[in-house]
Amino acid sequence: KNEVEQSPQNLTAQEGEFITINCSYSVGISALHWLQQHPGGGIVSLFMLSSGKKKHGRLIATINIQEKHSSLHITASHPRDSAVYICAGKNYGGSQGNLIFGKGTKLSVKP
Amino acid sequence: EAQVTQNPRYLITVTGKKLTVTCSQNMNHEYMSWYRQDPGLGLRQIYYSMNVEVTDKGDVPEGYKVSRKEKRNFPLILESPSPNQTSLYFCASSLSSGTGGAGGTQYFGPGTRLLVL
């Protein structure tokens, strides 16, 4: 049983479209990460958030701890945004070091 | 340059031959962690360390050992590798600030691709 669910699993968009990727979790989360994995395999952290909303360039992440849901939005999508996006939660009340991952959303942005 | 390094990047080995994958960070981070990534299963946590001499199991620790004798290094040891440990391995580190431990921004190494025959 995967305690962190992402949707959709795969997403194809046209350049310029607004994109939303969702992350829902069944356990209490005290912090949530959004990660980007490039086609070459490298992983970078996009956001870490425990409440509200964060914005970085064309990327926006929101979280609602009570509803156990987070979203990652990409405005004016571009082919270079093509990657796998992964959410990961830090268990609330659990071990400080434990992270639970979603299986990822593969995004492809066509020119 | 702030970074997490892993060595080797690629490794082919045979069943039962002990191996070590090294991980080193130059950011003075307290928290370090190892993950494996497999198709269809995503990333899973193997072990993590909150600080020097403090390690704990993640979700898939069987068949692995770790040690944290120095703050900068966190090697992953496979005492007797088996084919089911063929995977892509990532090391990551973060400051233990804010919500602490895994709540800090994670910095990932480049990955180690392991094939066990």
mmCIF file with all atom_site columns, C-alpha atoms in Angstrom:
data_model
loop_
_atom_site.group_PDB
_atom_site.id
_atom_site.type_symbol
_atom_site.label_atom_id
_atom_site.label_alt_id
_atom_site.label_comp_id
_atom_site.label_asym_id
_atom_site.label_entity_id
_atom_site.label_seq_id
_atom_site.pdbx_PDB_ins_code
_atom_site.Cartn_x
_atom_site.Cartn_y
_atom_site.Cartn_z
_atom_site.occupancy
_atom_site.B_iso_or_equiv
_atom_site.pdbx_formal_charge
_atom_site.auth_seq_id
_atom_site.auth_comp_id
_atom_site.auth_asym_id
_atom_site.auth_atom_id
_atom_site.pdbx_PDB_model_num
ATOM 1   C CA . LYS A 1 1   ? 0.000  0.000   0.000   1.00 0.00 ? 1   LYS A CA 1
ATOM 2   C CA . ASN A 1 2   ? 1.494  3.276   -1.148  1.00 0.00 ? 2   ASN A CA 1
ATOM 3   C CA . GLU A 1 3   ? 0.695  5.976   1.390   1.00 0.00 ? 3   GLU A CA 1
ATOM 4   C CA . VAL A 1 4   ? 1.518  8.782   -1.039  1.00 0.00 ? 4   VAL A CA 1
ATOM 5   C CA . GLU A 1 5   ? -0.452 8.840   -4.281  1.00 0.00 ? 5   GLU A CA 1
ATOM 6   C CA . GLN A 1 6   ? 0.309  11.038  -7.259  1.00 0.00 ? 6   GLN A CA 1
ATOM 7   C CA . SER A 1 7   ? -1.895 11.823  -10.221 1.00 0.00 ? 7   SER A CA 1
ATOM 8   C CA . PRO A 1 8   ? -1.721 11.653  -13.080 1.00 0.00 ? 8   PRO A CA 1
ATOM 9   C CA . GLN A 1 9   ? 0.988  9.050   -13.654 1.00 0.00 ? 9   GLN A CA 1
ATOM 10  C CA . ASN A 1 10  ? 1.686  10.411  -17.121 1.00 0.00 ? 10  ASN A CA 1
ATOM 11  C CA . LEU A 1 11  ? 0.911  13.795  -18.572 1.00 0.00 ? 11  LEU A CA 1
ATOM 12  C CA . THR A 1 12  ? 1.430  15.191  -22.055 1.00 0.00 ? 12  THR A CA 1
ATOM 13  C CA . ALA A 1 13  ? 0.948  18.897  -22.646 1.00 0.00 ? 13  ALA A CA 1
ATOM 14  C CA . GLN A 1 14  ? 1.465  21.435  -25.385 1.00 0.00 ? 14  GLN A CA 1
ATOM 15  C CA . GLU A 1 15  ? 3.962  24.206  -24.824 1.00 0.00 ? 15  GLU A CA 1
ATOM 16  C CA . GLY A 1 16  ? 2.345  27.116  -23.002 1.00 0.00 ? 16  GLY A CA 1
ATOM 17  C CA . GLU A 1 17  ? -0.294 25.072  -21.187 1.00 0.00 ? 17  GLU A CA 1
ATOM 18  C CA . PHE A 1 18  ? -0.971 25.348  -17.463 1.00 0.00 ? 18  PHE A CA 1
ATOM 19  C CA . ILE A 1 19  ? -0.128 22.073  -15.714 1.00 0.00 ? 19  ILE A CA 1
ATOM 20  C CA . THR A 1 20  ? -1.244 20.645  -12.386 1.00 0.00 ? 20  THR A CA 1
ATOM 21  C CA . ILE A 1 21  ? 0.175  17.586  -10.667 1.00 0.00 ? 21  ILE A CA 1
ATOM 22  C CA . ASN A 1 22  ? -1.524 16.300  -7.537  1.00 0.00 ? 22  ASN A CA 1
ATOM 23  C CA . CYS A 1 23  ? -0.225 14.508  -4.465  1.00 0.00 ? 23  CYS A CA 1
ATOM 24  C CA . SER A 1 24  ? -2.454 12.943  -1.819  1.00 0.00 ? 24  SER A CA 1
ATOM 25  C CA . TYR A 1 25  ? -1.343 11.100  1.288   1.00 0.00 ? 25  TYR A CA 1
ATOM 26  C CA . SER A 1 26  ? -3.106 8.792   3.694   1.00 0.00 ? 26  SER A CA 1
ATOM 27  C CA . VAL A 1 27  ? -0.906 9.450   6.721   1.00 0.00 ? 27  VAL A CA 1
ATOM 28  C CA . GLY A 1 28  ? -0.257 12.688  8.546   1.00 0.00 ? 28  GLY A CA 1
ATOM 29  C CA . ILE A 1 29  ? 2.538  14.650  6.915   1.00 0.00 ? 29  ILE A CA 1
ATOM 30  C CA . SER A 1 30  ? 4.488  17.429  8.635   1.00 0.00 ? 30  SER A CA 1
ATOM 31  C CA . ALA A 1 31  ? 6.451  18.490  5.554   1.00 0.00 ? 31  ALA A CA 1
ATOM 32  C CA . LEU A 1 32  ? 6.195  17.740  1.853   1.00 0.00 ? 32  LEU A CA 1
ATOM 33  C CA . HIS A 1 33  ? 8.824  17.873  -0.848  1.00 0.00 ? 33  HIS A CA 1
ATOM 34  C CA . TRP A 1 34  ? 8.438  18.296  -4.559  1.00 0.00 ? 34  TRP A CA 1
ATOM 35  C CA . LEU A 1 35  ? 11.338 16.900  -6.557  1.00 0.00 ? 35  LEU A CA 1
ATOM 36  C CA . GLN A 1 36  ? 12.192 16.989  -10.248 1.00 0.00 ? 36  GLN A CA 1
ATOM 37  C CA . GLN A 1 37  ? 14.038 14.138  -11.915 1.00 0.00 ? 37  GLN A CA 1
ATOM 38  C CA . HIS A 1 38  ? 15.611 15.044  -15.226 1.00 0.00 ? 38  HIS A CA 1
ATOM 39  C CA . PRO A 1 39  ? 15.658 12.618  -18.168 1.00 0.00 ? 39  PRO A CA 1
ATOM 40  C CA . GLY A 1 40  ? 19.347 12.033  -17.376 1.00 0.00 ? 40  GLY A CA 1
ATOM 41  C CA . GLY A 1 41  ? 18.405 10.774  -13.923 1.00 0.00 ? 41  GLY A CA 1
ATOM 42  C CA . GLY A 1 42  ? 19.530 13.616  -11.661 1.00 0.00 ? 42  GLY A CA 1
ATOM 43  C CA . ILE A 1 43  ? 17.138 14.742  -8.910  1.00 0.00 ? 43  ILE A CA 1
ATOM 44  C CA . VAL A 1 44  ? 16.722 18.304  -7.690  1.00 0.00 ? 44  VAL A CA 1
ATOM 45  C CA . SER A 1 45  ? 14.533 19.658  -4.943  1.00 0.00 ? 45  SER A CA 1
ATOM 46  C CA . LEU A 1 46  ? 11.932 22.156  -6.122  1.00 0.00 ? 46  LEU A CA 1
ATOM 47  C CA . PHE A 1 47  ? 10.052 22.942  -2.930  1.00 0.00 ? 47  PHE A CA 1
ATOM 48  C CA . MET A 1 48  ? 9.736  21.940  0.675   1.00 0.00 ? 48  MET A CA 1
ATOM 49  C CA . LEU A 1 49  ? 6.561  23.143  2.340   1.00 0.00 ? 49  LEU A CA 1
ATOM 50  C CA . SER A 1 50  ? 4.563  22.501  5.463   1.00 0.00 ? 50  SER A CA 1
ATOM 51  C CA . SER A 1 51  ? 1.739  24.984  4.897   1.00 0.00 ? 51  SER A CA 1
ATOM 52  C CA . GLY A 1 52  ? 0.319  27.414  2.378   1.00 0.00 ? 52  GLY A CA 1
ATOM 53  C CA . LYS A 1 53  ? 1.947  28.142  -0.928  1.00 0.00 ? 53  LYS A CA 1
ATOM 54  C CA . LYS A 1 54  ? 5.392  28.714  -2.416  1.00 0.00 ? 54  LYS A CA 1
ATOM 55  C CA . LYS A 1 55  ? 6.368  30.139  -5.791  1.00 0.00 ? 55  LYS A CA 1
ATOM 56  C CA . HIS A 1 56  ? 9.578  29.965  -7.749  1.00 0.00 ? 56  HIS A CA 1
ATOM 57  C CA . GLY A 1 57  ? 9.527  31.349  -11.256 1.00 0.00 ? 57  GLY A CA 1
ATOM 58  C CA . ARG A 1 58  ? 6.819  29.500  -13.194 1.00 0.00 ? 58  ARG A CA 1
ATOM 59  C CA . LEU A 1 59  ? 6.402  26.860  -10.507 1.00 0.00 ? 59  LEU A CA 1
ATOM 60  C CA . ILE A 1 60  ? 3.867  27.069  -7.690  1.00 0.00 ? 60  ILE A CA 1
ATOM 61  C CA . ALA A 1 61  ? 3.358  24.522  -4.928  1.00 0.00 ? 61  ALA A CA 1
ATOM 62  C CA . THR A 1 62  ? 0.442  24.464  -2.513  1.00 0.00 ? 62  THR A CA 1
ATOM 63  C CA . ILE A 1 63  ? -0.364 22.246  0.420   1.00 0.00 ? 63  ILE A CA 1
ATOM 64  C CA . ASN A 1 64  ? -3.403 21.678  2.595   1.00 0.00 ? 64  ASN A CA 1
ATOM 65  C CA . ILE A 1 65  ? -2.261 19.663  5.602   1.00 0.00 ? 65  ILE A CA 1
ATOM 66  C CA . GLN A 1 66  ? -5.812 19.071  6.899   1.00 0.00 ? 66  GLN A CA 1
ATOM 67  C CA . GLU A 1 67  ? -7.022 17.732  3.541   1.00 0.00 ? 67  GLU A CA 1
ATOM 68  C CA . LYS A 1 68  ? -3.767 15.777  3.075   1.00 0.00 ? 68  LYS A CA 1
ATOM 69  C CA . HIS A 1 69  ? -3.245 17.148  -0.408  1.00 0.00 ? 69  HIS A CA 1
ATOM 70  C CA . SER A 1 70  ? -0.606 19.085  -2.294  1.00 0.00 ? 70  SER A CA 1
ATOM 71  C CA . SER A 1 71  ? -0.426 20.370  -5.848  1.00 0.00 ? 71  SER A CA 1
ATOM 72  C CA . LEU A 1 72  ? 2.395  21.453  -8.116  1.00 0.00 ? 72  LEU A CA 1
ATOM 73  C CA . HIS A 1 73  ? 1.483  23.924  -10.852 1.00 0.00 ? 73  HIS A CA 1
ATOM 74  C CA . ILE A 1 74  ? 3.560  24.914  -13.853 1.00 0.00 ? 74  ILE A CA 1
ATOM 75  C CA . THR A 1 75  ? 2.503  28.042  -15.713 1.00 0.00 ? 75  THR A CA 1
ATOM 76  C CA . ALA A 1 76  ? 3.406  28.630  -19.373 1.00 0.00 ? 76  ALA A CA 1
ATOM 77  C CA . SER A 1 77  ? 4.915  25.151  -19.692 1.00 0.00 ? 77  SER A CA 1
ATOM 78  C CA . HIS A 1 78  ? 8.004  24.655  -21.852 1.00 0.00 ? 78  HIS A CA 1
ATOM 79  C CA . PRO A 1 79  ? 9.636  21.534  -23.339 1.00 0.00 ? 79  PRO A CA 1
ATOM 80  C CA . ARG A 1 80  ? 12.495 21.901  -20.830 1.00 0.00 ? 80  ARG A CA 1
ATOM 81  C CA . ASP A 1 81  ? 9.925  21.210  -18.073 1.00 0.00 ? 81  ASP A CA 1
ATOM 82  C CA . SER A 1 82  ? 9.714  17.633  -19.366 1.00 0.00 ? 82  SER A CA 1
ATOM 83  C CA . ALA A 1 83  ? 10.765 15.468  -16.420 1.00 0.00 ? 83  ALA A CA 1
ATOM 84  C CA . VAL A 1 84  ? 9.421  13.202  -13.721 1.00 0.00 ? 84  VAL A CA 1
ATOM 85  C CA . TYR A 1 85  ? 7.953  15.086  -10.756 1.00 0.00 ? 85  TYR A CA 1
ATOM 86  C CA . ILE A 1 86  ? 7.963  13.332  -7.404  1.00 0.00 ? 86  ILE A CA 1
ATOM 87  C CA . CYS A 1 87  ? 6.328  14.260  -4.126  1.00 0.00 ? 87  CYS A CA 1
ATOM 88  C CA . ALA A 1 88  ? 7.650  12.957  -0.814  1.00 0.00 ? 88  ALA A CA 1
ATOM 89  C CA . GLY A 1 89  ? 6.235  13.362  2.669   1.00 0.00 ? 89  GLY A CA 1
ATOM 90  C CA . LYS A 1 90  ? 7.823  13.447  6.075   1.00 0.00 ? 90  LYS A CA 1
ATOM 91  C CA . ASN A 1 91  ? 5.671  11.479  8.483   1.00 0.00 ? 91  ASN A CA 1
ATOM 92  C CA . TYR A 1 92  ? 3.942  13.539  11.145  1.00 0.00 ? 92  TYR A CA 1
ATOM 93  C CA . GLY A 1 93  ? 4.672  12.055  14.527  1.00 0.00 ? 93  GLY A CA 1
ATOM 94  C CA . GLY A 1 94  ? 6.898  9.435   12.997  1.00 0.00 ? 94  GLY A CA 1
ATOM 95  C CA . SER A 1 95  ? 10.626 9.250   12.725  1.00 0.00 ? 95  SER A CA 1
ATOM 96  C CA . GLN A 1 96  ? 12.284 12.593  11.942  1.00 0.00 ? 96  GLN A CA 1
ATOM 97  C CA . GLY A 1 97  ? 14.290 11.040  9.171   1.00 0.00 ? 97  GLY A CA 1
ATOM 98  C CA . ASN A 1 98  ? 11.694 8.982   7.342   1.00 0.00 ? 98  ASN A CA 1
ATOM 99  C CA . LEU A 1 99  ? 10.491 10.075  3.891   1.00 0.00 ? 99  LEU A CA 1
ATOM 100 C CA . ILE A 1 100 ? 7.668  8.428   1.944   1.00 0.00 ? 100 ILE A CA 1
ATOM 101 C CA . PHE A 1 101 ? 7.621  8.892   -1.814  1.00 0.00 ? 101 PHE A CA 1
ATOM 102 C CA . GLY A 1 102 ? 4.972  8.962   -4.482  1.00 0.00 ? 102 GLY A CA 1
ATOM 103 C CA . LYS A 1 103 ? 5.723  7.025   -7.649  1.00 0.00 ? 103 LYS A CA 1
ATOM 104 C CA . GLY A 1 104 ? 6.135  10.121  -9.746  1.00 0.00 ? 104 GLY A CA 1
ATOM 105 C CA . THR A 1 105 ? 4.377  11.898  -12.599 1.00 0.00 ? 105 THR A CA 1
ATOM 106 C CA . LYS A 1 106 ? 6.064  11.794  -15.976 1.00 0.00 ? 106 LYS A CA 1
ATOM 107 C CA . LEU A 1 107 ? 5.505  15.078  -17.785 1.00 0.00 ? 107 LEU A CA 1
ATOM 108 C CA . SER A 1 108 ? 6.165  15.565  -21.465 1.00 0.00 ? 108 SER A CA 1
ATOM 109 C CA . VAL A 1 109 ? 5.740  19.047  -22.940 1.00 0.00 ? 109 VAL A CA 1
ATOM 110 C CA . LYS A 1 110 ? 5.537  19.158  -26.722 1.00 0.00 ? 110 LYS A CA 1
ATOM 111 C CA . PRO A 1 111 ? 6.675  22.217  -28.698 1.00 0.00 ? 111 PRO A CA 1
ATOM 112 C CA . GLU B 2 1   ? 30.743 24.205  -5.131  1.00 0.00 ? 1   GLU B CA 1
ATOM 113 C CA . ALA B 2 2   ? 28.139 22.730  -2.759  1.00 0.00 ? 2   ALA B CA 1
ATOM 114 C CA . GLN B 2 3   ? 27.532 19.151  -3.763  1.00 0.00 ? 3   GLN B CA 1
ATOM 115 C CA . VAL B 2 4   ? 26.866 15.539  -2.880  1.00 0.00 ? 4   VAL B CA 1
ATOM 116 C CA . THR B 2 5   ? 29.186 13.074  -4.580  1.00 0.00 ? 5   THR B CA 1
ATOM 117 C CA . GLN B 2 6   ? 28.757 9.345   -5.034  1.00 0.00 ? 6   GLN B CA 1
ATOM 118 C CA . ASN B 2 7   ? 31.243 6.748   -6.169  1.00 0.00 ? 7   ASN B CA 1
ATOM 119 C CA . PRO B 2 8   ? 31.220 4.707   -8.226  1.00 0.00 ? 8   PRO B CA 1
ATOM 120 C CA . ARG B 2 9   ? 28.632 5.995   -10.682 1.00 0.00 ? 9   ARG B CA 1
ATOM 121 C CA . TYR B 2 10  ? 28.272 2.636   -12.388 1.00 0.00 ? 10  TYR B CA 1
ATOM 122 C CA . LEU B 2 11  ? 29.079 -0.790  -11.034 1.00 0.00 ? 11  LEU B CA 1
ATOM 123 C CA . ILE B 2 12  ? 28.648 -4.321  -12.307 1.00 0.00 ? 12  ILE B CA 1
ATOM 124 C CA . THR B 2 13  ? 29.365 -7.034  -9.778  1.00 0.00 ? 13  THR B CA 1
ATOM 125 C CA . VAL B 2 14  ? 28.542 -10.649 -9.015  1.00 0.00 ? 14  VAL B CA 1
ATOM 126 C CA . THR B 2 15  ? 26.380 -12.182 -6.338  1.00 0.00 ? 15  THR B CA 1
ATOM 127 C CA . GLY B 2 16  ? 28.052 -12.322 -2.942  1.00 0.00 ? 16  GLY B CA 1
ATOM 128 C CA . LYS B 2 17  ? 30.959 -9.987  -3.605  1.00 0.00 ? 17  LYS B CA 1
ATOM 129 C CA . LYS B 2 18  ? 30.965 -7.276  -0.935  1.00 0.00 ? 18  LYS B CA 1
ATOM 130 C CA . LEU B 2 19  ? 30.840 -3.720  -2.189  1.00 0.00 ? 19  LEU B CA 1
ATOM 131 C CA . THR B 2 20  ? 30.691 -0.190  -0.825  1.00 0.00 ? 20  THR B CA 1
ATOM 132 C CA . VAL B 2 21  ? 29.129 2.855   -2.454  1.00 0.00 ? 21  VAL B CA 1
ATOM 133 C CA . THR B 2 22  ? 30.539 6.054   -1.030  1.00 0.00 ? 22  THR B CA 1
ATOM 134 C CA . CYS B 2 23  ? 28.617 9.269   -0.434  1.00 0.00 ? 23  CYS B CA 1
ATOM 135 C CA . SER B 2 24  ? 30.175 12.550  0.601   1.00 0.00 ? 24  SER B CA 1
ATOM 136 C CA . GLN B 2 25  ? 28.765 16.067  1.085   1.00 0.00 ? 25  GLN B CA 1
ATOM 137 C CA . ASN B 2 26  ? 30.599 19.351  1.586   1.00 0.00 ? 26  ASN B CA 1
ATOM 138 C CA . MET B 2 27  ? 27.723 21.392  3.038   1.00 0.00 ? 27  MET B CA 1
ATOM 139 C CA . ASN B 2 28  ? 28.111 20.442  6.714   1.00 0.00 ? 28  ASN B CA 1
ATOM 140 C CA . HIS B 2 29  ? 24.670 18.822  6.653   1.00 0.00 ? 29  HIS B CA 1
ATOM 141 C CA . GLU B 2 30  ? 23.557 16.818  9.661   1.00 0.00 ? 30  GLU B CA 1
ATOM 142 C CA . TYR B 2 31  ? 21.042 14.636  7.800   1.00 0.00 ? 31  TYR B CA 1
ATOM 143 C CA . MET B 2 32  ? 22.028 12.082  5.160   1.00 0.00 ? 32  MET B CA 1
ATOM 144 C CA . SER B 2 33  ? 20.012 9.332   3.549   1.00 0.00 ? 33  SER B CA 1
ATOM 145 C CA . TRP B 2 34  ? 20.195 6.518   0.996   1.00 0.00 ? 34  TRP B CA 1
ATOM 146 C CA . TYR B 2 35  ? 17.439 5.667   -1.474  1.00 0.00 ? 35  TYR B CA 1
ATOM 147 C CA . ARG B 2 36  ? 16.951 3.130   -4.179  1.00 0.00 ? 36  ARG B CA 1
ATOM 148 C CA . GLN B 2 37  ? 14.859 3.680   -7.281  1.00 0.00 ? 37  GLN B CA 1
ATOM 149 C CA . ASP B 2 38  ? 13.247 0.871   -9.212  1.00 0.00 ? 38  ASP B CA 1
ATOM 150 C CA . PRO B 2 39  ? 10.843 0.948   -12.194 1.00 0.00 ? 39  PRO B CA 1
ATOM 151 C CA . GLY B 2 40  ? 7.253  0.899   -11.031 1.00 0.00 ? 40  GLY B CA 1
ATOM 152 C CA . LEU B 2 41  ? 8.221  1.252   -7.372  1.00 0.00 ? 41  LEU B CA 1
ATOM 153 C CA . GLY B 2 42  ? 9.711  4.724   -7.359  1.00 0.00 ? 42  GLY B CA 1
ATOM 154 C CA . LEU B 2 43  ? 12.118 5.929   -4.705  1.00 0.00 ? 43  LEU B CA 1
ATOM 155 C CA . ARG B 2 44  ? 12.339 4.055   -1.416  1.00 0.00 ? 44  ARG B CA 1
ATOM 156 C CA . GLN B 2 45  ? 14.391 4.927   1.617   1.00 0.00 ? 45  GLN B CA 1
ATOM 157 C CA . ILE B 2 46  ? 17.036 2.419   2.727   1.00 0.00 ? 46  ILE B CA 1
ATOM 158 C CA . TYR B 2 47  ? 18.765 4.048   5.715   1.00 0.00 ? 47  TYR B CA 1
ATOM 159 C CA . TYR B 2 48  ? 19.202 7.528   7.051   1.00 0.00 ? 48  TYR B CA 1
ATOM 160 C CA . SER B 2 49  ? 21.383 9.326   9.566   1.00 0.00 ? 49  SER B CA 1
ATOM 161 C CA . MET B 2 50  ? 20.325 12.288  11.672  1.00 0.00 ? 50  MET B CA 1
ATOM 162 C CA . ASN B 2 51  ? 23.932 13.034  12.647  1.00 0.00 ? 51  ASN B CA 1
ATOM 163 C CA . VAL B 2 52  ? 27.324 11.431  13.302  1.00 0.00 ? 52  VAL B CA 1
ATOM 164 C CA . GLU B 2 53  ? 26.985 7.982   14.868  1.00 0.00 ? 53  GLU B CA 1
ATOM 165 C CA . VAL B 2 54  ? 23.169 8.139   14.565  1.00 0.00 ? 54  VAL B CA 1
ATOM 166 C CA . THR B 2 55  ? 21.626 5.898   11.905  1.00 0.00 ? 55  THR B CA 1
ATOM 167 C CA . ASP B 2 56  ? 18.200 4.356   11.461  1.00 0.00 ? 56  ASP B CA 1
ATOM 168 C CA . LYS B 2 57  ? 16.352 2.070   9.082   1.00 0.00 ? 57  LYS B CA 1
ATOM 169 C CA . GLY B 2 58  ? 14.182 3.342   6.291   1.00 0.00 ? 58  GLY B CA 1
ATOM 170 C CA . ASP B 2 59  ? 11.550 1.280   4.496   1.00 0.00 ? 59  ASP B CA 1
ATOM 171 C CA . VAL B 2 60  ? 13.837 -1.245  2.734   1.00 0.00 ? 60  VAL B CA 1
ATOM 172 C CA . PRO B 2 61  ? 16.970 -1.802  4.890   1.00 0.00 ? 61  PRO B CA 1
ATOM 173 C CA . GLU B 2 62  ? 17.342 -5.567  4.369   1.00 0.00 ? 62  GLU B CA 1
ATOM 174 C CA . GLY B 2 63  ? 20.688 -6.515  2.830   1.00 0.00 ? 63  GLY B CA 1
ATOM 175 C CA . TYR B 2 64  ? 22.299 -3.128  3.467   1.00 0.00 ? 64  TYR B CA 1
ATOM 176 C CA . LYS B 2 65  ? 24.526 -1.600  6.120   1.00 0.00 ? 65  LYS B CA 1
ATOM 177 C CA . VAL B 2 66  ? 25.585 1.990   6.726   1.00 0.00 ? 66  VAL B CA 1
ATOM 178 C CA . SER B 2 67  ? 27.908 3.884   9.007   1.00 0.00 ? 67  SER B CA 1
ATOM 179 C CA . ARG B 2 68  ? 28.331 7.572   9.871   1.00 0.00 ? 68  ARG B CA 1
ATOM 180 C CA . LYS B 2 69  ? 31.719 8.055   11.476  1.00 0.00 ? 69  LYS B CA 1
ATOM 181 C CA . GLU B 2 70  ? 32.225 11.523  10.018  1.00 0.00 ? 70  GLU B CA 1
ATOM 182 C CA . LYS B 2 71  ? 29.685 14.209  9.266   1.00 0.00 ? 71  LYS B CA 1
ATOM 183 C CA . ARG B 2 72  ? 30.546 14.435  5.579   1.00 0.00 ? 72  ARG B CA 1
ATOM 184 C CA . ASN B 2 73  ? 30.546 10.719  4.695   1.00 0.00 ? 73  ASN B CA 1
ATOM 185 C CA . PHE B 2 74  ? 27.771 8.125   4.659   1.00 0.00 ? 74  PHE B CA 1
ATOM 186 C CA . PRO B 2 75  ? 28.813 4.930   2.871   1.00 0.00 ? 75  PRO B CA 1
ATOM 187 C CA . LEU B 2 76  ? 26.358 2.232   1.832   1.00 0.00 ? 76  LEU B CA 1
ATOM 188 C CA . ILE B 2 77  ? 27.622 -1.316  2.251   1.00 0.00 ? 77  ILE B CA 1
ATOM 189 C CA . LEU B 2 78  ? 26.269 -4.421  0.556   1.00 0.00 ? 78  LEU B CA 1
ATOM 190 C CA . GLU B 2 79  ? 27.866 -7.316  2.427   1.00 0.00 ? 79  GLU B CA 1
ATOM 191 C CA . SER B 2 80  ? 26.566 -10.007 0.076   1.00 0.00 ? 80  SER B CA 1
ATOM 192 C CA . PRO B 2 81  ? 24.842 -8.444  -2.932  1.00 0.00 ? 81  PRO B CA 1
ATOM 193 C CA . SER B 2 82  ? 22.055 -10.311 -4.662  1.00 0.00 ? 82  SER B CA 1
ATOM 194 C CA . PRO B 2 83  ? 20.398 -9.699  -8.045  1.00 0.00 ? 83  PRO B CA 1
ATOM 195 C CA . ASN B 2 84  ? 17.351 -8.117  -6.367  1.00 0.00 ? 84  ASN B CA 1
ATOM 196 C CA . GLN B 2 85  ? 19.643 -5.288  -5.256  1.00 0.00 ? 85  GLN B CA 1
ATOM 197 C CA . THR B 2 86  ? 20.183 -4.284  -8.876  1.00 0.00 ? 86  THR B CA 1
ATOM 198 C CA . SER B 2 87  ? 18.926 -0.724  -8.814  1.00 0.00 ? 87  SER B CA 1
ATOM 199 C CA . LEU B 2 88  ? 19.683 2.981   -9.102  1.00 0.00 ? 88  LEU B CA 1
ATOM 200 C CA . TYR B 2 89  ? 20.917 4.338   -5.776  1.00 0.00 ? 89  TYR B CA 1
ATOM 201 C CA . PHE B 2 90  ? 20.797 7.929   -4.594  1.00 0.00 ? 90  PHE B CA 1
ATOM 202 C CA . CYS B 2 91  ? 22.381 9.565   -1.591  1.00 0.00 ? 91  CYS B CA 1
ATOM 203 C CA . ALA B 2 92  ? 20.979 12.842  -0.270  1.00 0.00 ? 92  ALA B CA 1
ATOM 204 C CA . SER B 2 93  ? 21.707 15.304  2.502   1.00 0.00 ? 93  SER B CA 1
ATOM 205 C CA . SER B 2 94  ? 20.012 18.232  4.193   1.00 0.00 ? 94  SER B CA 1
ATOM 206 C CA . LEU B 2 95  ? 20.299 20.598  7.098   1.00 0.00 ? 95  LEU B CA 1
ATOM 207 C CA . SER B 2 96  ? 18.312 19.543  10.128  1.00 0.00 ? 96  SER B CA 1
ATOM 208 C CA . SER B 2 97  ? 16.557 22.870  10.444  1.00 0.00 ? 97  SER B CA 1
ATOM 209 C CA . GLY B 2 98  ? 12.939 23.906  10.645  1.00 0.00 ? 98  GLY B CA 1
ATOM 210 C CA . THR B 2 99  ? 10.930 20.737  10.938  1.00 0.00 ? 99  THR B CA 1
ATOM 211 C CA . GLY B 2 100 ? 14.217 18.882  11.139  1.00 0.00 ? 100 GLY B CA 1
ATOM 212 C CA . GLY B 2 101 ? 15.733 15.809  9.556   1.00 0.00 ? 101 GLY B CA 1
ATOM 213 C CA . ALA B 2 102 ? 13.882 14.841  6.442   1.00 0.00 ? 102 ALA B CA 1
ATOM 214 C CA . GLY B 2 103 ? 12.024 18.148  6.538   1.00 0.00 ? 103 GLY B CA 1
ATOM 215 C CA . GLY B 2 104 ? 14.988 20.100  5.211   1.00 0.00 ? 104 GLY B CA 1
ATOM 216 C CA . THR B 2 105 ? 15.607 20.777  1.517   1.00 0.00 ? 105 THR B CA 1
ATOM 217 C CA . GLN B 2 106 ? 17.169 17.622  0.101   1.00 0.00 ? 106 GLN B CA 1
ATOM 218 C CA . TYR B 2 107 ? 20.361 17.734  -1.984  1.00 0.00 ? 107 TYR B CA 1
ATOM 219 C CA . PHE B 2 108 ? 20.824 14.620  -4.086  1.00 0.00 ? 108 PHE B CA 1
ATOM 220 C CA . GLY B 2 109 ? 23.926 12.960  -5.399  1.00 0.00 ? 109 GLY B CA 1
ATOM 221 C CA . PRO B 2 110 ? 24.133 12.004  -9.089  1.00 0.00 ? 110 PRO B CA 1
ATOM 222 C CA . GLY B 2 111 ? 23.159 8.375   -8.512  1.00 0.00 ? 111 GLY B CA 1
ATOM 223 C CA . THR B 2 112 ? 24.929 5.023   -8.700  1.00 0.00 ? 112 THR B CA 1
ATOM 224 C CA . ARG B 2 113 ? 23.673 2.440   -11.136 1.00 0.00 ? 113 ARG B CA 1
ATOM 225 C CA . LEU B 2 114 ? 24.335 -1.052  -9.766  1.00 0.00 ? 114 LEU B CA 1
ATOM 226 C CA . LEU B 2 115 ? 23.952 -4.337  -11.612 1.00 0.00 ? 115 LEU B CA 1
ATOM 227 C CA . VAL B 2 116 ? 24.344 -7.553  -9.629  1.00 0.00 ? 116 VAL B CA 1
ATOM 228 C CA . LEU B 2 117 ? 24.751 -10.663 -11.779 1.00 0.00 ? 117 LEU B CA 1
#
